[in-house]
Coordinates of N, CA and C and ligand atoms in Angstrom, one line a residue:
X1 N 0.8 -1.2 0.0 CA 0.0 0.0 0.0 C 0.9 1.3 0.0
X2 N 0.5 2.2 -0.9 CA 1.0 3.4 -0.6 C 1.2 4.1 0.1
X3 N 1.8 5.4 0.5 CA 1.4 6.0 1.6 C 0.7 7.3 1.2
X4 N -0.1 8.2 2.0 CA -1.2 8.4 1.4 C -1.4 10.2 2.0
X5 N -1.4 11.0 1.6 CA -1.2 12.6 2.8 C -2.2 12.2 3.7
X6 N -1.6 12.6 4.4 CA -2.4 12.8 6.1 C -1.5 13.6 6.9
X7 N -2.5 13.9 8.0 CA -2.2 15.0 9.1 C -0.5 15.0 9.7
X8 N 0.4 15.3 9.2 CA 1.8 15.9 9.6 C 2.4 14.8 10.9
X9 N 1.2 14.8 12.0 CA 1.2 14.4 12.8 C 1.3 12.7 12.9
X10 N 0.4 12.3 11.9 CA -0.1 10.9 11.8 C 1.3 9.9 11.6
X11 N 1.2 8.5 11.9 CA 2.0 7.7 11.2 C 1.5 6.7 10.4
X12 N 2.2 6.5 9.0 CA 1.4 5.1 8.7 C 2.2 4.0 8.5
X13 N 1.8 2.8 8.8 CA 2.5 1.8 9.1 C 1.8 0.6 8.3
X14 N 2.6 0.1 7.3 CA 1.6 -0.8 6.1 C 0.3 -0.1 5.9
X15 N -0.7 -0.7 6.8 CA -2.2 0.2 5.8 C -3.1 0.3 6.9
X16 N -2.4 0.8 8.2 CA -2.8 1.6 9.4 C -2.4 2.8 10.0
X17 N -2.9 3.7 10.0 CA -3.2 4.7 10.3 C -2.7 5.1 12.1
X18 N -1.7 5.9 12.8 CA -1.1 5.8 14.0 C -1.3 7.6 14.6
X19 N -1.5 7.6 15.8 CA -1.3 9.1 16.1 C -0.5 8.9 17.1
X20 N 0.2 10.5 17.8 CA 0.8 10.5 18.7 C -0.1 10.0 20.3
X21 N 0.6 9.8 21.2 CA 0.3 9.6 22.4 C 1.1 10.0 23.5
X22 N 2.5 9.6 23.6 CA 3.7 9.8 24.7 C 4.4 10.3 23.4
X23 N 4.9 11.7 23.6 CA 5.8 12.3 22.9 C 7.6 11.9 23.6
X24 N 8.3 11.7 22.8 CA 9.7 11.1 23.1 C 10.1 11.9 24.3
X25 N 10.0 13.7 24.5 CA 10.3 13.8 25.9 C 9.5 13.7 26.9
X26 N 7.8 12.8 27.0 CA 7.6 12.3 28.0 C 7.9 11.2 28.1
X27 N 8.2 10.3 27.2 CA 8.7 9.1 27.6 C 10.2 8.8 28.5
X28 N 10.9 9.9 27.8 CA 12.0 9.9 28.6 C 12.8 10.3 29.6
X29 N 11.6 11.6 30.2 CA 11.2 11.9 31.9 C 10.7 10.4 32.4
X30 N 9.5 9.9 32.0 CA 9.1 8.4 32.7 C 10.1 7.6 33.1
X31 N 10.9 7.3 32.0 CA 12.0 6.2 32.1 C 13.1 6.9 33.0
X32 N 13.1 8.1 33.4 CA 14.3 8.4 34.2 C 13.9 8.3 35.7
X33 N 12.3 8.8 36.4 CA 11.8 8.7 37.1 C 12.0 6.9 37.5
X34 N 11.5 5.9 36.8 CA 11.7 4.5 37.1 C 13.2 4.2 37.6
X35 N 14.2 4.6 36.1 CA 15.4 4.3 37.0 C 15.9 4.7 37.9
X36 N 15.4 6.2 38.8 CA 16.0 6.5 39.6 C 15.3 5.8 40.8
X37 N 14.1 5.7 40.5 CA 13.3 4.5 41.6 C 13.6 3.2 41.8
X38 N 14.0 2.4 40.7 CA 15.3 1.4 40.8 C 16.1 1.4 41.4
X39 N 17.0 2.7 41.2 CA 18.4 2.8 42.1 C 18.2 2.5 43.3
X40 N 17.1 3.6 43.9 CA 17.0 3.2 44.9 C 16.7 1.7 45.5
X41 N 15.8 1.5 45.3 CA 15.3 0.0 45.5 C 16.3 -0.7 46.0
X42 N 17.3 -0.7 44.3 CA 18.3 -1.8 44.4 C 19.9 -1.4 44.6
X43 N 20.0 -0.2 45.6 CA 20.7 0.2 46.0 C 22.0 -1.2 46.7
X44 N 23.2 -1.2 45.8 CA 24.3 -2.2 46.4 C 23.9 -3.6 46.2
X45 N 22.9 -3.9 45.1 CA 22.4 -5.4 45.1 C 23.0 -6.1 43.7
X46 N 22.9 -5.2 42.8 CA 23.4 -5.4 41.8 C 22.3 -6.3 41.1
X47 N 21.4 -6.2 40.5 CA 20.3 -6.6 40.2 C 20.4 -7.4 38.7
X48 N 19.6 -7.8 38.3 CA 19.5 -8.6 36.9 C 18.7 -8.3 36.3
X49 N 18.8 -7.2 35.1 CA 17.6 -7.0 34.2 C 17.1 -8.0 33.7
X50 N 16.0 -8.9 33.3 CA 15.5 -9.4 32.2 C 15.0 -9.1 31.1
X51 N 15.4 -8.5 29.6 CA 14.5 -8.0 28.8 C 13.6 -8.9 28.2
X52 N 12.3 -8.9 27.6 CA 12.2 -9.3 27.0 C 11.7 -9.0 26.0
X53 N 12.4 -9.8 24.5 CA 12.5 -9.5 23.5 C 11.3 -9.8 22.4
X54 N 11.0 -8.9 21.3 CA 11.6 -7.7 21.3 C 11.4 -6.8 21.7
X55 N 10.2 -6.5 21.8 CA 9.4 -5.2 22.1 C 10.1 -4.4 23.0
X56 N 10.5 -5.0 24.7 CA 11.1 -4.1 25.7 C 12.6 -3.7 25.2
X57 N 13.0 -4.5 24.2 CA 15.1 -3.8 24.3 C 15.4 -2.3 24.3
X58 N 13.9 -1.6 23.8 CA 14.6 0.1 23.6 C 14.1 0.5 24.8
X59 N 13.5 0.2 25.8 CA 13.1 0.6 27.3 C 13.9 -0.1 28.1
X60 N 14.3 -1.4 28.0 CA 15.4 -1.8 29.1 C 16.4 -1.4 28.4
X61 N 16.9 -0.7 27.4 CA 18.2 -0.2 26.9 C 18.4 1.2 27.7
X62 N 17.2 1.9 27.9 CA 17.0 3.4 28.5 C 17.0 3.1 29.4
X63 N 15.9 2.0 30.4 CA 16.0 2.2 32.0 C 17.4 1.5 32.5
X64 N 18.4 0.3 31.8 CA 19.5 0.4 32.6 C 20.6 1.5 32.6
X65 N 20.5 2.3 31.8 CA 21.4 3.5 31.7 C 20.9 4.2 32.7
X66 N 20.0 4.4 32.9 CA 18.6 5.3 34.1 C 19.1 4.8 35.5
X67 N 19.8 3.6 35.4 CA 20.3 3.1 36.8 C 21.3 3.2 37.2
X68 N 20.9 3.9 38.1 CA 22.6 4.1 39.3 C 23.4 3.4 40.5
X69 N 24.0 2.1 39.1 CA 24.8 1.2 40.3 C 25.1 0.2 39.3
X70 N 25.6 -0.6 40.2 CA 26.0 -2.1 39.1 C 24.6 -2.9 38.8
X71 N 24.3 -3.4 37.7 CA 23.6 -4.3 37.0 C 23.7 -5.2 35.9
X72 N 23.3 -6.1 36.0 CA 23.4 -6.9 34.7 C 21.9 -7.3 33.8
X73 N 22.4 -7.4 32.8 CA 21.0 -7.5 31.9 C 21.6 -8.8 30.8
X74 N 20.3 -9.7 30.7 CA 19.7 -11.0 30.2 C 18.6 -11.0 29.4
X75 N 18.7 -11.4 28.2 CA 17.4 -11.8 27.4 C 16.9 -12.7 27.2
X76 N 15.6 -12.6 27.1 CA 14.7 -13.7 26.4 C 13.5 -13.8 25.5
X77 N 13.5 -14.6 24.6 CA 12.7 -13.6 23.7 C 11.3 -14.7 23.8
X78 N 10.0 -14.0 24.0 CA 9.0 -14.8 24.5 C 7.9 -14.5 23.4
X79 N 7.0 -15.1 22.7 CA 5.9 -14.6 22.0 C 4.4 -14.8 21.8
X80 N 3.2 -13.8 21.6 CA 2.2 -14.3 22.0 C 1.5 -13.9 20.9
X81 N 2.0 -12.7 20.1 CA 1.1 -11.6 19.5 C 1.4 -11.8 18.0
X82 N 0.4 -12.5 17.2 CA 0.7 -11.8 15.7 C -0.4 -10.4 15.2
X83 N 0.2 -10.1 14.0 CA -0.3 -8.8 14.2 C -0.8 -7.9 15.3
X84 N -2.1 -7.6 15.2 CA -3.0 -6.4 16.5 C -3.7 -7.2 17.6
X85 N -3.8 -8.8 17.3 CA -4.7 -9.0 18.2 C -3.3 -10.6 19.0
X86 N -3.9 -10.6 20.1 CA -3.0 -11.7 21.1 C -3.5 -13.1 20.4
X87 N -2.3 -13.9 20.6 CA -2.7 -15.5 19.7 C -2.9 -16.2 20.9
X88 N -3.1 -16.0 21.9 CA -3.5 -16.9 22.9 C -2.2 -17.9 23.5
X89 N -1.6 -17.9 22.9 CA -0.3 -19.0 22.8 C 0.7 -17.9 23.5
X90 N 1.4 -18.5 24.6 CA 2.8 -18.1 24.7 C 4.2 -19.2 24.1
X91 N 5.2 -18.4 23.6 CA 6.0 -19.3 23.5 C 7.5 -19.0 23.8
X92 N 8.3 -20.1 24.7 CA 9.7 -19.4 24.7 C 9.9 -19.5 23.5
X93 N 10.8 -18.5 22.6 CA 11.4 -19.2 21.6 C 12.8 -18.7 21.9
X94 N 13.8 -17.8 23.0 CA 14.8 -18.3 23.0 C 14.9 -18.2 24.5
X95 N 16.2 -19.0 25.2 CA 16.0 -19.2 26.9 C 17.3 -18.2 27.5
X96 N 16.6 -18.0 28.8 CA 18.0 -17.2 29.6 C 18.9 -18.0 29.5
X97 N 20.5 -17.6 29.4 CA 21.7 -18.3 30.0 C 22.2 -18.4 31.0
X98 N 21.6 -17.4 31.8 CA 22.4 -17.1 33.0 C 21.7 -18.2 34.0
X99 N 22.3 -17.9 35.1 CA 22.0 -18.8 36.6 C 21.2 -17.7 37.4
X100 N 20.0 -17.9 37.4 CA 19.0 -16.9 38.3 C 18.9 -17.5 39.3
X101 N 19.9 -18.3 40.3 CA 19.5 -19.2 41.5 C 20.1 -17.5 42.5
X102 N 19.3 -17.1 43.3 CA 19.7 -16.3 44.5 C 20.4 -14.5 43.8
X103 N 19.5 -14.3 42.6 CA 19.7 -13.6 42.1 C 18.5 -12.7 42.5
X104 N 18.4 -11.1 42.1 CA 17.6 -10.1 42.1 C 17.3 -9.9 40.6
X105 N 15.6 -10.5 40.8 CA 15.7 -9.8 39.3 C 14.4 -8.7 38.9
X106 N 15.2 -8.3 37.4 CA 13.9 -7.1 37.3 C 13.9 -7.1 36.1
X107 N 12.2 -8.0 36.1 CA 11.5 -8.2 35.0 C 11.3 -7.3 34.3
X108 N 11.4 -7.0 32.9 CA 11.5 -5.8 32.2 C 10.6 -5.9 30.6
X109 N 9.5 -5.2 30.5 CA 8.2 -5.8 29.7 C 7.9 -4.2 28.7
X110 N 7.4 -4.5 27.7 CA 7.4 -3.4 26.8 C 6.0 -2.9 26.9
X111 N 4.6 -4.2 27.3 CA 3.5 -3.9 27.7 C 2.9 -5.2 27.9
X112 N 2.0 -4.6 29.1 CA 1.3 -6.0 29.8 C -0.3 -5.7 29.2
X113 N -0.4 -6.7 28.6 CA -2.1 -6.4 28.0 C -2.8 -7.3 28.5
X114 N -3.4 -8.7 28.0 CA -3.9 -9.7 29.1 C -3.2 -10.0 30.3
X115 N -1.4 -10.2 29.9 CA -0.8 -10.0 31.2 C -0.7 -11.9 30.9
X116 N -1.2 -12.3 30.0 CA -0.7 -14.1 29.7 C 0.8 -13.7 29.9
X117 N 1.9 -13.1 29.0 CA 2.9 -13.6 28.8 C 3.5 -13.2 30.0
X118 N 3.3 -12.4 30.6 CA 4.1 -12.1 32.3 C 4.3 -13.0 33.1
X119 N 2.9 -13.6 33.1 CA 2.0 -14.8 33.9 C 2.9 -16.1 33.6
X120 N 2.8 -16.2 32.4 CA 3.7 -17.8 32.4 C 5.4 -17.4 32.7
X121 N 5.7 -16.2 32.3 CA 7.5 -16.3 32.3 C 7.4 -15.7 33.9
X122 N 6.4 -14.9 34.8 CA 6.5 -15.3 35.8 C 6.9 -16.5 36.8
X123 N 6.4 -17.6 36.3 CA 5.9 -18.8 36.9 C 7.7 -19.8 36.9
X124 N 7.6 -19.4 35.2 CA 9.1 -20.1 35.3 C 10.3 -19.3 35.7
X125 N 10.1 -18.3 36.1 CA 11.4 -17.6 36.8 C 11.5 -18.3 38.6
X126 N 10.3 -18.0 39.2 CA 10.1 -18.4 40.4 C 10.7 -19.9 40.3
X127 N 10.8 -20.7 40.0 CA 10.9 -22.2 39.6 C 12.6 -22.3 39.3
X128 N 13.1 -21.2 39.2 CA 15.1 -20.9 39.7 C 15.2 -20.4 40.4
X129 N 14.4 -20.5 41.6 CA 15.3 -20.2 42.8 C 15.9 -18.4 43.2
X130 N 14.9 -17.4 42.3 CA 15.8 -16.3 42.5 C 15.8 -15.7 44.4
X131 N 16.7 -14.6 44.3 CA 16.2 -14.1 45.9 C 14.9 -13.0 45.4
X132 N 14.8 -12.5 44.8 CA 13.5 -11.8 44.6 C 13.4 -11.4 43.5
X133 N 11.8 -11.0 42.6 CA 11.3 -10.4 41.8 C 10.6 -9.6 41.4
X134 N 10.8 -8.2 40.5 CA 10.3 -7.1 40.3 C 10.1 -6.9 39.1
X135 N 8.6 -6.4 38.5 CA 8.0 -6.3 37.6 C 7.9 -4.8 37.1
X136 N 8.5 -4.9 35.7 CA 8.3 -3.4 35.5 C 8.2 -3.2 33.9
X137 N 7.0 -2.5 33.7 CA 6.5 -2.3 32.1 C 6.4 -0.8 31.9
X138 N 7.0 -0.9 30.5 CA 6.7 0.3 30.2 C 5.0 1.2 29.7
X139 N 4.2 0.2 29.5 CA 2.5 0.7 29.5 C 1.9 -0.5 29.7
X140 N 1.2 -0.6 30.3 CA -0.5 -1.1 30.8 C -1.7 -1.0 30.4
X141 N -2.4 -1.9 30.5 CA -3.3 -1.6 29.6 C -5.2 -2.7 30.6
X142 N -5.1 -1.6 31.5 CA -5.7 -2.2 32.4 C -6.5 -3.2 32.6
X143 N -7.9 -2.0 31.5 CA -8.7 -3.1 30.6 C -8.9 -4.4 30.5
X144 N -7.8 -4.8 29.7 CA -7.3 -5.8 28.9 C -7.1 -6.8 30.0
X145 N -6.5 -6.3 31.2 CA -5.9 -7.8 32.0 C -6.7 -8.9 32.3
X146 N -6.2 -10.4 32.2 CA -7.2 -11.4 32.3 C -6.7 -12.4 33.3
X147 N -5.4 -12.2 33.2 CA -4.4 -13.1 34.0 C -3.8 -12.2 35.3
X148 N -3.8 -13.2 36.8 CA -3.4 -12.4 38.4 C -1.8 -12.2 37.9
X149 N -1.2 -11.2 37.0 CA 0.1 -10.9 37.4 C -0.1 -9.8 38.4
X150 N 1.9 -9.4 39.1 CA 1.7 -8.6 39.8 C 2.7 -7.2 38.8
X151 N 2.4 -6.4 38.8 CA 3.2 -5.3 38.1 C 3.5 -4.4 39.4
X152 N 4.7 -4.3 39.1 CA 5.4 -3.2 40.5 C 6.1 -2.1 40.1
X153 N 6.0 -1.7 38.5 CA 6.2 -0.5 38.1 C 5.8 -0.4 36.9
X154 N 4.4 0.4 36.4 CA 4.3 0.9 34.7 C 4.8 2.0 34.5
X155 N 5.5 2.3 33.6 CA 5.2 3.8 32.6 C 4.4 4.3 33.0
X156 N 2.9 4.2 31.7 CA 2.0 4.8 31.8 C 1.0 3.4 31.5
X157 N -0.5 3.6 32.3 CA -1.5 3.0 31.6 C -2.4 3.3 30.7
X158 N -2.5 2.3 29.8 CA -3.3 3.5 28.8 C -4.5 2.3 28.2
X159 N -5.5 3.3 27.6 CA -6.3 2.8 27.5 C -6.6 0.7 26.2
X160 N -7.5 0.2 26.2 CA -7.2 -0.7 25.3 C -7.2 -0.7 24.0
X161 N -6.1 0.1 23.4 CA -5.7 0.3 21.5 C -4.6 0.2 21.1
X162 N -4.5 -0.6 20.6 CA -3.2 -1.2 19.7 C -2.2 0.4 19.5
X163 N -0.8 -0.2 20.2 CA 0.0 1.0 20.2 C 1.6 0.6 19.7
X164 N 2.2 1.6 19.3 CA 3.5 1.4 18.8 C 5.0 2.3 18.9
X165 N 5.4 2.1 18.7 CA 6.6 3.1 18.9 C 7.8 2.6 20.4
X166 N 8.6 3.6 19.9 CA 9.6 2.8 21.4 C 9.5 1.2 21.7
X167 N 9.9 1.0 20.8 CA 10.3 -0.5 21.1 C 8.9 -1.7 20.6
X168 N 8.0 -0.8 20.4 CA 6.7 -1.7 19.9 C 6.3 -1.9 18.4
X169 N 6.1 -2.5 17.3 CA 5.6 -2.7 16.4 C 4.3 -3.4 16.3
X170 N 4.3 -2.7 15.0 CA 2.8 -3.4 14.1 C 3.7 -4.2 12.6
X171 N 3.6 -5.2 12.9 CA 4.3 -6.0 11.6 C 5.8 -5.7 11.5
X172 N 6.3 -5.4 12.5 CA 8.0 -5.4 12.1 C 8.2 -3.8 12.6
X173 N 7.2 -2.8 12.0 CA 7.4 -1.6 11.7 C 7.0 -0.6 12.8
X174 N 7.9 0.3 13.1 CA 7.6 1.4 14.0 C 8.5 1.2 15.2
X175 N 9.5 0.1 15.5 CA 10.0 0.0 16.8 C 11.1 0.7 17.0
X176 N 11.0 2.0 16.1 CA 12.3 2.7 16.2 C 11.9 4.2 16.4
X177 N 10.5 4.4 16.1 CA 10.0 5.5 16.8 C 9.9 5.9 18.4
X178 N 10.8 7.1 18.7 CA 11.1 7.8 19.7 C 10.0 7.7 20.9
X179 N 8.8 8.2 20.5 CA 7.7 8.1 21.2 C 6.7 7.2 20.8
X180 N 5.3 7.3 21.4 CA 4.5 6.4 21.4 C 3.3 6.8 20.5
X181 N 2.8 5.9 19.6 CA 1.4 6.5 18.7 C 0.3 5.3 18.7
X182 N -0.8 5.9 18.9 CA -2.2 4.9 19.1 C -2.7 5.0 17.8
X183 N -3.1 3.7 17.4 CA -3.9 3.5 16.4 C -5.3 4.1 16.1
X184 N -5.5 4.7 14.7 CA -7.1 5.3 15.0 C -8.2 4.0 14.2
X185 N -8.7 3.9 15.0 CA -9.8 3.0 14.5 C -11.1 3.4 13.8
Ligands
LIG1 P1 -0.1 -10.1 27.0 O1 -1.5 -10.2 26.5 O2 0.6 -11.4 27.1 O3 0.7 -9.3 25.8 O4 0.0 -9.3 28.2 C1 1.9 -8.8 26.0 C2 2.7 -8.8 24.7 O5 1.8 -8.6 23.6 C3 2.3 -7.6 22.7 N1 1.4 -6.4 22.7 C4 1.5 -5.4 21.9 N2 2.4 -5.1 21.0 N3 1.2 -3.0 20.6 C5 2.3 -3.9 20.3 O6 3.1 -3.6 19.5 C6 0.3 -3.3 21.5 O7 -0.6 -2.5 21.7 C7 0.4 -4.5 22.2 N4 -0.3 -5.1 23.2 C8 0.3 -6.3 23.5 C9 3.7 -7.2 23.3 O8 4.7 -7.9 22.6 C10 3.7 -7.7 24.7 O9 5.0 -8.2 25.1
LIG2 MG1 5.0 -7.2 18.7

């Protein structure tokens, strides 16, 4: 599909139509507010990010810089979503390497919508033995939740509409935009 004039503002992404929502400098007041909330937290612990991939890498790339102290960061790349709507299915498709036995960790999520995929990579984190775990997404999506996760830090919550930017896509496309844009329906 082509792309097509529209409002200055707008984004189009294949043959969807995106507006703004979190402009790149409120996103990146948020994410500095978190990591300095982090710091504290995990003041002298030396903590273990988990990203997971892909969606969260440009928000756990910003909140460990946001952190003031030693940390280490781990991926995994988990999936549920094709295109706009959730496939019901989680799946690992690649695993941690590291040893989470008596470790701190801080679960790091690009957005919790039913909150399925939290729920199960919750389940098998507890199942190694860490010393503790912390949940932290960059949007929420209240609505939507179907599954008892526990979230112990969002961004922002926002309402239930397919959103993109900073680290989120629609078909591949948009996970390099600065800020955040909602889809118009
Ligand atoms: P669940 O339902 O498991 O979904 O909480 C979390 C995962 O689904 C993806 N997701 C989205 N991706 N825009 C996106 O680009 C969205 O609005 C959206 N909602 C859910 C995302 O990969 C997340 O990790
Ligand atoms: Mg996606």
């Amino acid at each position: 599909m082509q792309p097509y004039a529209h409002p200055s503002d707008h984004i189009q992404l294949h043959d969807l139509l995106f507006v703004p929502l979190f402009s790149e400098a409120k996103v990146r007041e948020r994410v500095r507010e978190l990591g300095a909330t982090l710091s504290q937290q995990y003041h002298n612990k030396t903590p273990l990010f988990i990203s997971i991939l892909s969606g969260a890498f440009v928000f756990a790339s910003d909140l460990m810089r946001d952190f003031d102290g030693n940390c280490e960061v781990g991926f995994v790349k988990l999936s549920s979503y094709t295109g706009t709507q959730s496939s019901g299915r989680v799946q690992t498709v690649m695993g941690l390497e590291k040893d989470l036995k008596d470790r701190h960790l801080i679960v790091v999520e690009d957005i919790v919508d039913t909150g399925r995929t939290l729920h199960f990579f919750l389940d098998h984190l507890r199942s190694q033995g860490p010393a503790s775990i912390c949940t932290v997404t960059f949007l929420r999506k209240p609505e939507a939740l179907a599954f008892p996760v526990q979230v112990d830090h969002a961004g922002f919550d926002i309402e239930n509409r397919f959103v993109v930017g900073y680290g989120l896509d629609y078909e591949g496309l948009g996970r390099n935009l600065p800020g955040v844009y909602q889809l118009i329906e």
